[in-house]
Amino acid sequence: MKSTTITMVGREDEQAELMAFVKSATGQALVLRGETGVGKSSLLGHAAALAEQEGHVLVRAAGVEAESALPYAGLHQFLHPLLADVAQLDEVAPLDARTRAVFDAVFSGVQGDPPSVMTLGIAVLNLLSVATAKQPLLLVLDDGQWLDDASADVCGFVGRRLAGSPVKLLVAVRTDITSRFDTAALPELPIAALADEDAARLLDRRYPDLGRQLRRTVLEQAQGNPLALLELPAHFAGRSNDLLAEDLVGQHGLPLPRRLQRLFGARIAALDERVRAELLMGALDGAGTPSGAEAVPGTRYGTRYGMRDADAAVAAGLLDIEATTGDVVFRHPLVRSAVVQMATPNQRRAAHLTLAQVHRENLERRATHLAAATVDPDEDVADILEAAAESATRRGGALAAVTWLTRAAELSENHTDRSRRLADAAFVAGHAARLGQAHRLVQAGLTAGSTQSPASVLTAAYQALYQDGDVRSTHRQVSAAIEKLRDGAPVESREVLTRLVILLLAISQYSGDRATWESTHRLLASMGSLVTERSRLYSGTWSDVTRHGADWAEPVRQAAANLPDLEPWDVTRLGAAAYHLDILSHYRPHLQRIVDRELETGAVATGMVMLHQIMLDQLAVGEWAEAEHTGQRGLDLAAEHGHHLFAAQSRAYLAQLAALRGQVGRARDLQAEVDAWARPRGLGFLTQVADSAGATAALSCGDYEAAYLYAIGITQPGTFRPYAYQASRTLLDLVEAAQHTGRVEQARAHALAAREAGLPLVSPRLGLITYGALAMTAESEREAAEMFARAESHPDAARFPFELARIRLAHGIRVRHVQGRATARQHLVPAAEAFERLGAAGWTERARAELRATGAPPRASTLNLASLTWQERRIADLAAGGLTNKEIGERMHLSPRTVSSHLYRIFPKLGVTTRAALRDALSRTETDRPSGGG
């Protein structure tokens, strides 16, 4: 829309800042922050006019309080005109299919996964790139504090990434209302009240004939606030000194925005009832937005209410007429607030009911108005709210879904439906890491005189498990609730029953206790067909993979074949099954695609579980730097949301990583912290991980006796303790520790027990380490060679580089004593390279020592080019070609400092200390690999 130049009084510094902002050669964002009425909107208009003079396309939007609960409603204001324009440019610069699919899922009601902030933000950046192919663009957002959270998060993401583009984003927010822009990390320009001299000039320009005493009173009361300077004179005019004094006393102590709101309220009260009703419907539906931006028919947002016959409100200075569109708009957000506050509850409900009819084709808008219009229980309205909640959940609006489900429960006509809807709200809230809210919801669903419902048991157990790590009492409580439903479960309780069963399995898994698991299995066996096939799959894989895992590998693969169609919590449950079977790598790409979405759209608990699973797979495949980042992210989230169980789990995995890297002190500190919290609570799942980390750390520094003691704390040699999930995973640790401490017979018995237990049939990793253990403990060289060959040639051996390197190192040591140094180097060289590439410091040093024993010349590094990432190789090539860090950064879109950091890591990998040696090193590492010759 066309902006007109605004003549401003004062604000020279702010105008200069905005002029520089508009004329800047690169894209950027800026947030104007100030109190109500301080002139933010005028400054936005001034900047918009400047931008149009500079040839920018202008798109304006405004946050609307009535729409703050509608996910992406604010973002739609910005993007709809751009999407419409780009649609006409498809032959020239079409949007790719992925970007279109993202917008369809968010705005057009097309079925699809709700995107994460990052995914949607990237789609928005793609759209902006296409839309600005010919002209630069200025996006102007007023009243940003009312923007819905989802839209504000995307605007923040986009605003931080506009550098280098022809797009600018200008946002105005109030200081007295918190918003997502408070933490968006965007540059800010504070807007203060006018200086005394400028305030006087503005007042004299608008009211040149104002009496001296009244002028002084207005200046004192306005305190430099432009809105007050413009509105107070009309309010005070015509009053006697006594009435004016009385008015000022009545206003004493009220904040200026409240006083201005009262001022508008007096004008509203003077209007007839019909005009006030029009204003009320406009205010409740978000109409009259000064930006002129409207929601659009044919989308999930519909059109806003259009106020009619409002001339009297225009004459009273409550509404303005948009010059370009002729639409009536509220003069200021305070007018909208005053209209709503002055209406009686019955008037507001009647307006909402009318608006619900206006939006009868728009599910979420209709639900919003019906929720506010309905007082008595109404099953039809409850059904509509439940459908709106489902729609919001699909689009990532978990918190909006909780609100709508809770209201649906309040309007339910019978206790059964009320309890069901509250249970659903609690379930969504629990997965949004709002366990306290979930607990309050199910408590609200209890009938008078009752103590616990199945849903309340479910929520209380969630809270006790994830916040406090309580597996003992929660197992009893959940088992009792399941037994109660088993003996007379109505059909409508089946979903709660299934949720209870899965929670019982999770509790049992965290306990890692044989008696607990056997109790769980007896209970499930007594339930017959009430236990779903999916629950049986979880029971088989989460409980004792050594004994039951081989039967479930194929069902897990089949169940996970359609991961995008599953609810996020089902994805994580299958992810846990896949981890126990060591096939998580097949599903990790999907987890990585959706984890940000879950964390950013409300399902925080589910997102934290996904982070654990991603980290575990990163550990397995050797992506240890990435695993460190993922683990720390999970720990920070768990601590922030009070999930002490997840925090301890993150620390346990970080302890394992530190142990693998040879960071023995850090590993032991984390291990002790986990053990001190988990052992008193009977959390065997975590104490086993802690013991595993202790064994790995001890092996890393050559303390084999300590490693042995940690390993037998998990399972005794020659057996795999039932329901101890680390028993099979620590096979190599126990075998290696036993061998190095002279317990050769125990080492051999444990390797044979692995073969007899059928571990190679359970998972690819267990197959690899079983053959490796058999090779380490073989009683003949023939058997050792055969088992080593089976391990090294295993189809999935490369997926587990650390285990493969350990097996090669052990076999190389054995071969050196039997067949000589030359043959040993064939195994020791790739082992050393793998340890170096992984960053396993203790094992690297041991492998180097063994290589030196074979007579291999000392080298700063045995790594070749495979140790470099693609980015590192490219930087190394450019540096070897003589380019400076700045020149490399320009080519690769990196800062010179980042280039320097990469080179700092590249030099030791290639065994060089200077840039001059890079070219020779790059050539040498491609060809100069130690041979198998002696």
mmCIF file of N, CA and C in Angstrom, residues 583-668:
data_model
loop_
_atom_site.group_PDB
_atom_site.id
_atom_site.type_symbol
_atom_site.label_atom_id
_atom_site.label_comp_id
_atom_site.label_asym_id
_atom_site.label_seq_id
_atom_site.Cartn_x
_atom_site.Cartn_y
_atom_site.Cartn_z
ATOM 1 N N ILE A 583 19.849 -50.370 14.785
ATOM 2 C CA ILE A 583 19.478 -49.977 13.418
ATOM 3 C C ILE A 583 18.940 -48.543 13.406
ATOM 4 N N LEU A 584 19.319 -47.763 14.427
ATOM 5 C CA LEU A 584 18.809 -46.401 14.543
ATOM 6 C C LEU A 584 19.290 -45.508 13.405
ATOM 7 N N SER A 585 20.449 -45.822 12.834
ATOM 8 C CA SER A 585 20.979 -44.975 11.752
ATOM 9 C C SER A 585 20.021 -44.875 10.577
ATOM 10 N N HIS A 586 19.205 -45.892 10.355
ATOM 11 C CA HIS A 586 18.266 -45.863 9.236
ATOM 12 C C HIS A 586 17.188 -44.801 9.449
ATOM 13 N N TYR A 587 16.904 -44.472 10.716
ATOM 14 C CA TYR A 587 15.792 -43.581 11.029
ATOM 15 C C TYR A 587 16.248 -42.204 11.522
ATOM 16 N N ARG A 588 17.581 -42.077 11.759
ATOM 17 C CA ARG A 588 18.051 -40.805 12.287
ATOM 18 C C ARG A 588 17.765 -39.608 11.375
ATOM 19 N N PRO A 589 17.867 -39.737 10.032
ATOM 20 C CA PRO A 589 17.541 -38.565 9.203
ATOM 21 C C PRO A 589 16.155 -37.998 9.474
ATOM 22 N N HIS A 590 15.183 -38.886 9.703
ATOM 23 C CA HIS A 590 13.833 -38.399 10.011
ATOM 24 C C HIS A 590 13.820 -37.705 11.369
ATOM 25 N N LEU A 591 14.509 -38.269 12.350
ATOM 26 C CA LEU A 591 14.571 -37.632 13.660
ATOM 27 C C LEU A 591 15.184 -36.239 13.552
ATOM 28 N N GLN A 592 16.243 -36.120 12.782
ATOM 29 C CA GLN A 592 16.897 -34.823 12.653
ATOM 30 C C GLN A 592 16.021 -33.817 11.915
ATOM 31 N N ARG A 593 15.184 -34.303 10.998
ATOM 32 C CA ARG A 593 14.292 -33.389 10.284
ATOM 33 C C ARG A 593 13.212 -32.822 11.193
ATOM 34 N N ILE A 594 12.754 -33.610 12.161
ATOM 35 C CA ILE A 594 11.589 -33.169 12.930
ATOM 36 C C ILE A 594 11.907 -32.746 14.358
ATOM 37 N N VAL A 595 13.135 -32.957 14.839
ATOM 38 C CA VAL A 595 13.408 -32.649 16.240
ATOM 39 C C VAL A 595 13.248 -31.158 16.525
ATOM 40 N N ASP A 596 13.716 -30.288 15.631
ATOM 41 C CA ASP A 596 13.563 -28.854 15.862
ATOM 42 C C ASP A 596 12.091 -28.465 15.874
ATOM 43 N N ARG A 597 11.321 -29.080 14.978
ATOM 44 C CA ARG A 597 9.882 -28.802 14.952
ATOM 45 C C ARG A 597 9.252 -29.132 16.298
ATOM 46 N N GLU A 598 9.591 -30.286 16.856
ATOM 47 C CA GLU A 598 8.997 -30.691 18.127
ATOM 48 C C GLU A 598 9.407 -29.750 19.255
ATOM 49 N N LEU A 599 10.668 -29.354 19.288
ATOM 50 C CA LEU A 599 11.135 -28.468 20.340
ATOM 51 C C LEU A 599 10.533 -27.081 20.215
ATOM 52 N N GLU A 600 10.327 -26.629 18.985
ATOM 53 C CA GLU A 600 9.890 -25.254 18.757
ATOM 54 C C GLU A 600 8.379 -25.099 18.719
ATOM 55 N N THR A 601 7.652 -26.206 18.526
ATOM 56 C CA THR A 601 6.200 -26.102 18.455
ATOM 57 C C THR A 601 5.527 -26.632 19.699
ATOM 58 N N GLY A 602 6.269 -26.874 20.753
ATOM 59 C CA GLY A 602 5.649 -27.180 22.028
ATOM 60 C C GLY A 602 5.906 -28.560 22.575
ATOM 61 N N ALA A 603 6.195 -29.562 21.755
ATOM 62 C CA ALA A 603 6.372 -30.938 22.238
ATOM 63 C C ALA A 603 7.802 -31.127 22.723
ATOM 64 N N VAL A 604 8.160 -30.424 23.793
ATOM 65 C CA VAL A 604 9.554 -30.360 24.237
ATOM 66 C C VAL A 604 10.043 -31.709 24.748
ATOM 67 N N ALA A 605 9.205 -32.412 25.532
ATOM 68 C CA ALA A 605 9.640 -33.702 26.077
ATOM 69 C C ALA A 605 9.953 -34.681 24.956
ATOM 70 N N THR A 606 9.088 -34.739 23.952
ATOM 71 C CA THR A 606 9.337 -35.603 22.806
ATOM 72 C C THR A 606 10.622 -35.195 22.101
ATOM 73 N N GLY A 607 10.836 -33.897 21.956
ATOM 74 C CA GLY A 607 12.053 -33.413 21.312
ATOM 75 C C GLY A 607 13.307 -33.800 22.075
ATOM 76 N N MET A 608 13.236 -33.786 23.409
ATOM 77 C CA MET A 608 14.411 -34.172 24.203
ATOM 78 C C MET A 608 14.741 -35.653 24.018
ATOM 79 N N VAL A 609 13.717 -36.498 23.935
ATOM 80 C CA VAL A 609 13.962 -37.923 23.673
ATOM 81 C C VAL A 609 14.625 -38.088 22.307
ATOM 82 N N MET A 610 14.161 -37.333 21.325
ATOM 83 C CA MET A 610 14.768 -37.405 19.999
ATOM 84 C C MET A 610 16.240 -36.991 20.047
ATOM 85 N N LEU A 611 16.563 -35.973 20.832
ATOM 86 C CA LEU A 611 17.961 -35.555 20.959
ATOM 87 C C LEU A 611 18.804 -36.679 21.548
ATOM 88 N N HIS A 612 18.273 -37.395 22.549
ATOM 89 C CA HIS A 612 19.010 -38.536 23.104
ATOM 90 C C HIS A 612 19.296 -39.573 22.023
ATOM 91 N N GLN A 613 18.286 -39.878 21.231
ATOM 92 C CA GLN A 613 18.453 -40.919 20.215
ATOM 93 C C GLN A 613 19.414 -40.478 19.121
ATOM 94 N N ILE A 614 19.340 -39.213 18.736
ATOM 95 C CA ILE A 614 20.277 -38.700 17.735
ATOM 96 C C ILE A 614 21.705 -38.780 18.272
ATOM 97 N N MET A 615 21.888 -38.388 19.539
ATOM 98 C CA MET A 615 23.227 -38.438 20.127
ATOM 99 C C MET A 615 23.759 -39.864 20.177
ATOM 100 N N LEU A 616 22.916 -40.817 20.568
ATOM 101 C CA LEU A 616 23.363 -42.203 20.639
ATOM 102 C C LEU A 616 23.827 -42.703 19.279
ATOM 103 N N ASP A 617 23.123 -42.332 18.234
ATOM 104 C CA ASP A 617 23.552 -42.779 16.909
ATOM 105 C C ASP A 617 24.815 -42.052 16.480
ATOM 106 N N GLN A 618 24.939 -40.783 16.821
ATOM 107 C CA GLN A 618 26.171 -40.062 16.506
ATOM 108 C C GLN A 618 27.370 -40.692 17.222
ATOM 109 N N LEU A 619 27.170 -41.133 18.452
ATOM 110 C CA LEU A 619 28.232 -41.841 19.154
ATOM 111 C C LEU A 619 28.613 -43.125 18.425
ATOM 112 N N ALA A 620 27.593 -43.864 18.000
ATOM 113 C CA ALA A 620 27.846 -45.160 17.373
ATOM 114 C C ALA A 620 28.614 -45.034 16.073
ATOM 115 N N VAL A 621 28.262 -44.047 15.247
ATOM 116 C CA VAL A 621 28.861 -43.953 13.914
ATOM 117 C C VAL A 621 30.113 -43.089 13.901
ATOM 118 N N GLY A 622 30.509 -42.561 15.060
ATOM 119 C CA GLY A 622 31.767 -41.832 15.129
ATOM 120 C C GLY A 622 31.679 -40.344 14.912
ATOM 121 N N GLU A 623 30.482 -39.761 14.986
ATOM 122 C CA GLU A 623 30.325 -38.310 14.831
ATOM 123 C C GLU A 623 30.352 -37.682 16.221
ATOM 124 N N TRP A 624 31.507 -37.691 16.844
ATOM 125 C CA TRP A 624 31.591 -37.360 18.259
ATOM 126 C C TRP A 624 31.485 -35.868 18.525
ATOM 127 N N ALA A 625 31.984 -35.035 17.640
ATOM 128 C CA ALA A 625 31.838 -33.590 17.847
ATOM 129 C C ALA A 625 30.363 -33.203 17.808
ATOM 130 N N GLU A 626 29.648 -33.762 16.841
ATOM 131 C CA GLU A 626 28.214 -33.497 16.743
ATOM 132 C C GLU A 626 27.474 -34.055 17.960
ATOM 133 N N ALA A 627 27.921 -35.221 18.444
ATOM 134 C CA ALA A 627 27.289 -35.821 19.616
ATOM 135 C C ALA A 627 27.446 -34.925 20.839
ATOM 136 N N GLU A 628 28.602 -34.302 20.984
ATOM 137 C CA GLU A 628 28.827 -33.387 22.107
ATOM 138 C C GLU A 628 27.819 -32.242 22.078
ATOM 139 N N HIS A 629 27.629 -31.666 20.901
ATOM 140 C CA HIS A 629 26.678 -30.556 20.758
ATOM 141 C C HIS A 629 25.257 -31.016 21.060
ATOM 142 N N THR A 630 24.886 -32.175 20.520
ATOM 143 C CA THR A 630 23.532 -32.681 20.739
ATOM 144 C C THR A 630 23.299 -32.981 22.217
ATOM 145 N N GLY A 631 24.271 -33.620 22.848
ATOM 146 C CA GLY A 631 24.122 -33.960 24.255
ATOM 147 C C GLY A 631 24.011 -32.736 25.143
ATOM 148 N N GLN A 632 24.803 -31.726 24.877
ATOM 149 C CA GLN A 632 24.750 -30.509 25.682
ATOM 150 C C GLN A 632 23.431 -29.787 25.474
ATOM 151 N N ARG A 633 22.946 -29.812 24.240
ATOM 152 C CA ARG A 633 21.644 -29.192 23.957
ATOM 153 C C ARG A 633 20.541 -29.896 24.749
ATOM 154 N N GLY A 634 20.584 -31.222 24.755
ATOM 155 C CA GLY A 634 19.594 -31.984 25.515
ATOM 156 C C GLY A 634 19.683 -31.700 27.000
ATOM 157 N N LEU A 635 20.895 -31.613 27.525
ATOM 158 C CA LEU A 635 21.078 -31.337 28.948
ATOM 159 C C LEU A 635 20.541 -29.956 29.310
ATOM 160 N N ASP A 636 20.808 -28.960 28.482
ATOM 161 C CA ASP A 636 20.326 -27.605 28.755
ATOM 162 C C ASP A 636 18.795 -27.568 28.763
ATOM 163 N N LEU A 637 18.177 -28.236 27.810
ATOM 164 C CA LEU A 637 16.711 -28.256 27.747
ATOM 165 C C LEU A 637 16.122 -28.969 28.959
ATOM 166 N N ALA A 638 16.714 -30.102 29.321
ATOM 167 C CA ALA A 638 16.191 -30.860 30.457
ATOM 168 C C ALA A 638 16.296 -30.047 31.739
ATOM 169 N N ALA A 639 17.409 -29.364 31.926
ATOM 170 C CA ALA A 639 17.568 -28.537 33.117
ATOM 171 C C ALA A 639 16.580 -27.380 33.118
ATOM 172 N N GLU A 640 16.371 -26.779 31.958
ATOM 173 C CA GLU A 640 15.455 -25.648 31.847
ATOM 174 C C GLU A 640 14.025 -26.045 32.206
ATOM 175 N N HIS A 641 13.618 -27.253 31.813
ATOM 176 C CA HIS A 641 12.228 -27.680 32.015
ATOM 177 C C HIS A 641 12.039 -28.563 33.247
ATOM 178 N N GLY A 642 13.069 -28.734 34.042
ATOM 179 C CA GLY A 642 12.922 -29.494 35.268
ATOM 180 C C GLY A 642 12.772 -30.987 35.072
ATOM 181 N N HIS A 643 13.222 -31.531 33.946
ATOM 182 C CA HIS A 643 13.183 -32.972 33.700
ATOM 183 C C HIS A 643 14.493 -33.578 34.213
ATOM 184 N N HIS A 644 14.539 -33.860 35.505
ATOM 185 C CA HIS A 644 15.792 -34.313 36.114
ATOM 186 C C HIS A 644 16.228 -35.671 35.568
ATOM 187 N N LEU A 645 15.264 -36.520 35.220
ATOM 188 C CA LEU A 645 15.611 -37.823 34.646
ATOM 189 C C LEU A 645 16.332 -37.641 33.318
ATOM 190 N N PHE A 646 15.777 -36.804 32.449
ATOM 191 C CA PHE A 646 16.414 -36.563 31.157
ATOM 192 C C PHE A 646 17.760 -35.872 31.326
ATOM 193 N N ALA A 647 17.880 -35.009 32.338
ATOM 194 C CA ALA A 647 19.172 -34.347 32.586
ATOM 195 C C ALA A 647 20.220 -35.385 32.975
ATOM 196 N N ALA A 648 19.846 -36.306 33.874
ATOM 197 C CA ALA A 648 20.792 -37.359 34.261
ATOM 198 C C ALA A 648 21.136 -38.247 33.076
ATOM 199 N N GLN A 649 20.164 -38.519 32.228
ATOM 200 C CA GLN A 649 20.411 -39.350 31.045
ATOM 201 C C GLN A 649 21.383 -38.645 30.098
ATOM 202 N N SER A 650 21.204 -37.347 29.900
ATOM 203 C CA SER A 650 22.137 -36.593 29.053
ATOM 204 C C SER A 650 23.543 -36.623 29.637
ATOM 205 N N ARG A 651 23.657 -36.465 30.946
ATOM 206 C CA ARG A 651 24.982 -36.511 31.579
ATOM 207 C C ARG A 651 25.615 -37.890 31.424
ATOM 208 N N ALA A 652 24.800 -38.936 31.510
ATOM 209 C CA ALA A 652 25.333 -40.292 31.356
ATOM 210 C C ALA A 652 25.907 -40.489 29.958
ATOM 211 N N TYR A 653 25.198 -40.007 28.945
ATOM 212 C CA TYR A 653 25.690 -40.157 27.569
ATOM 213 C C TYR A 653 26.917 -39.282 27.334
ATOM 214 N N LEU A 654 26.936 -38.092 27.946
ATOM 215 C CA LEU A 654 28.114 -37.237 27.827
ATOM 216 C C LEU A 654 29.311 -37.862 28.547
ATOM 217 N N ALA A 655 29.054 -38.586 29.632
ATOM 218 C CA ALA A 655 30.133 -39.306 30.308
ATOM 219 C C ALA A 655 30.706 -40.385 29.400
ATOM 220 N N GLN A 656 29.842 -41.115 28.688
ATOM 221 C CA GLN A 656 30.317 -42.117 27.736
ATOM 222 C C GLN A 656 31.177 -41.484 26.660
ATOM 223 N N LEU A 657 30.732 -40.340 26.158
ATOM 224 C CA LEU A 657 31.502 -39.664 25.112
ATOM 225 C C LEU A 657 32.860 -39.219 25.636
ATOM 226 N N ALA A 658 32.884 -38.629 26.819
ATOM 227 C CA ALA A 658 34.157 -38.198 27.394
ATOM 228 C C ALA A 658 35.095 -39.390 27.593
ATOM 229 N N ALA A 659 34.547 -40.512 28.029
ATOM 230 C CA ALA A 659 35.369 -41.717 28.218
ATOM 231 C C ALA A 659 35.952 -42.187 26.898
ATOM 232 N N LEU A 660 35.154 -42.190 25.848
ATOM 233 C CA LEU A 660 35.650 -42.596 24.536
ATOM 234 C C LEU A 660 36.783 -41.695 24.066
ATOM 235 N N ARG A 661 36.682 -40.413 24.370
ATOM 236 C CA ARG A 661 37.695 -39.458 23.924
ATOM 237 C C ARG A 661 38.939 -39.463 24.809
ATOM 238 N N GLY A 662 38.898 -40.219 25.896
ATOM 239 C CA GLY A 662 40.029 -40.223 26.802
ATOM 240 C C GLY A 662 40.036 -39.056 27.756
ATOM 241 N N GLN A 663 38.918 -38.356 27.879
ATOM 242 C CA GLN A 663 38.790 -37.251 28.835
ATOM 243 C C GLN A 663 38.378 -37.858 30.174
ATOM 244 N N VAL A 664 39.327 -38.506 30.804
ATOM 245 C CA VAL A 664 39.020 -39.359 31.947
ATOM 246 C C VAL A 664 38.462 -38.556 33.124
ATOM 247 N N GLY A 665 39.024 -37.400 33.418
ATOM 248 C CA GLY A 665 38.527 -36.613 34.539
ATOM 249 C C GLY A 665 37.087 -36.194 34.357
ATOM 250 N N ARG A 666 36.777 -35.695 33.164
ATOM 251 C CA ARG A 666 35.395 -35.270 32.890
ATOM 252 C C ARG A 666 34.456 -36.463 32.932
ATOM 253 N N ALA A 667 34.895 -37.580 32.370
ATOM 254 C CA ALA A 667 34.048 -38.771 32.364
ATOM 255 C C ALA A 667 33.731 -39.216 33.784
ATOM 256 N N ARG A 668 34.736 -39.215 34.650
ATOM 257 C CA ARG A 668 34.507 -39.674 36.020
ATOM 258 C C ARG A 668 33.642 -38.705 36.812
#
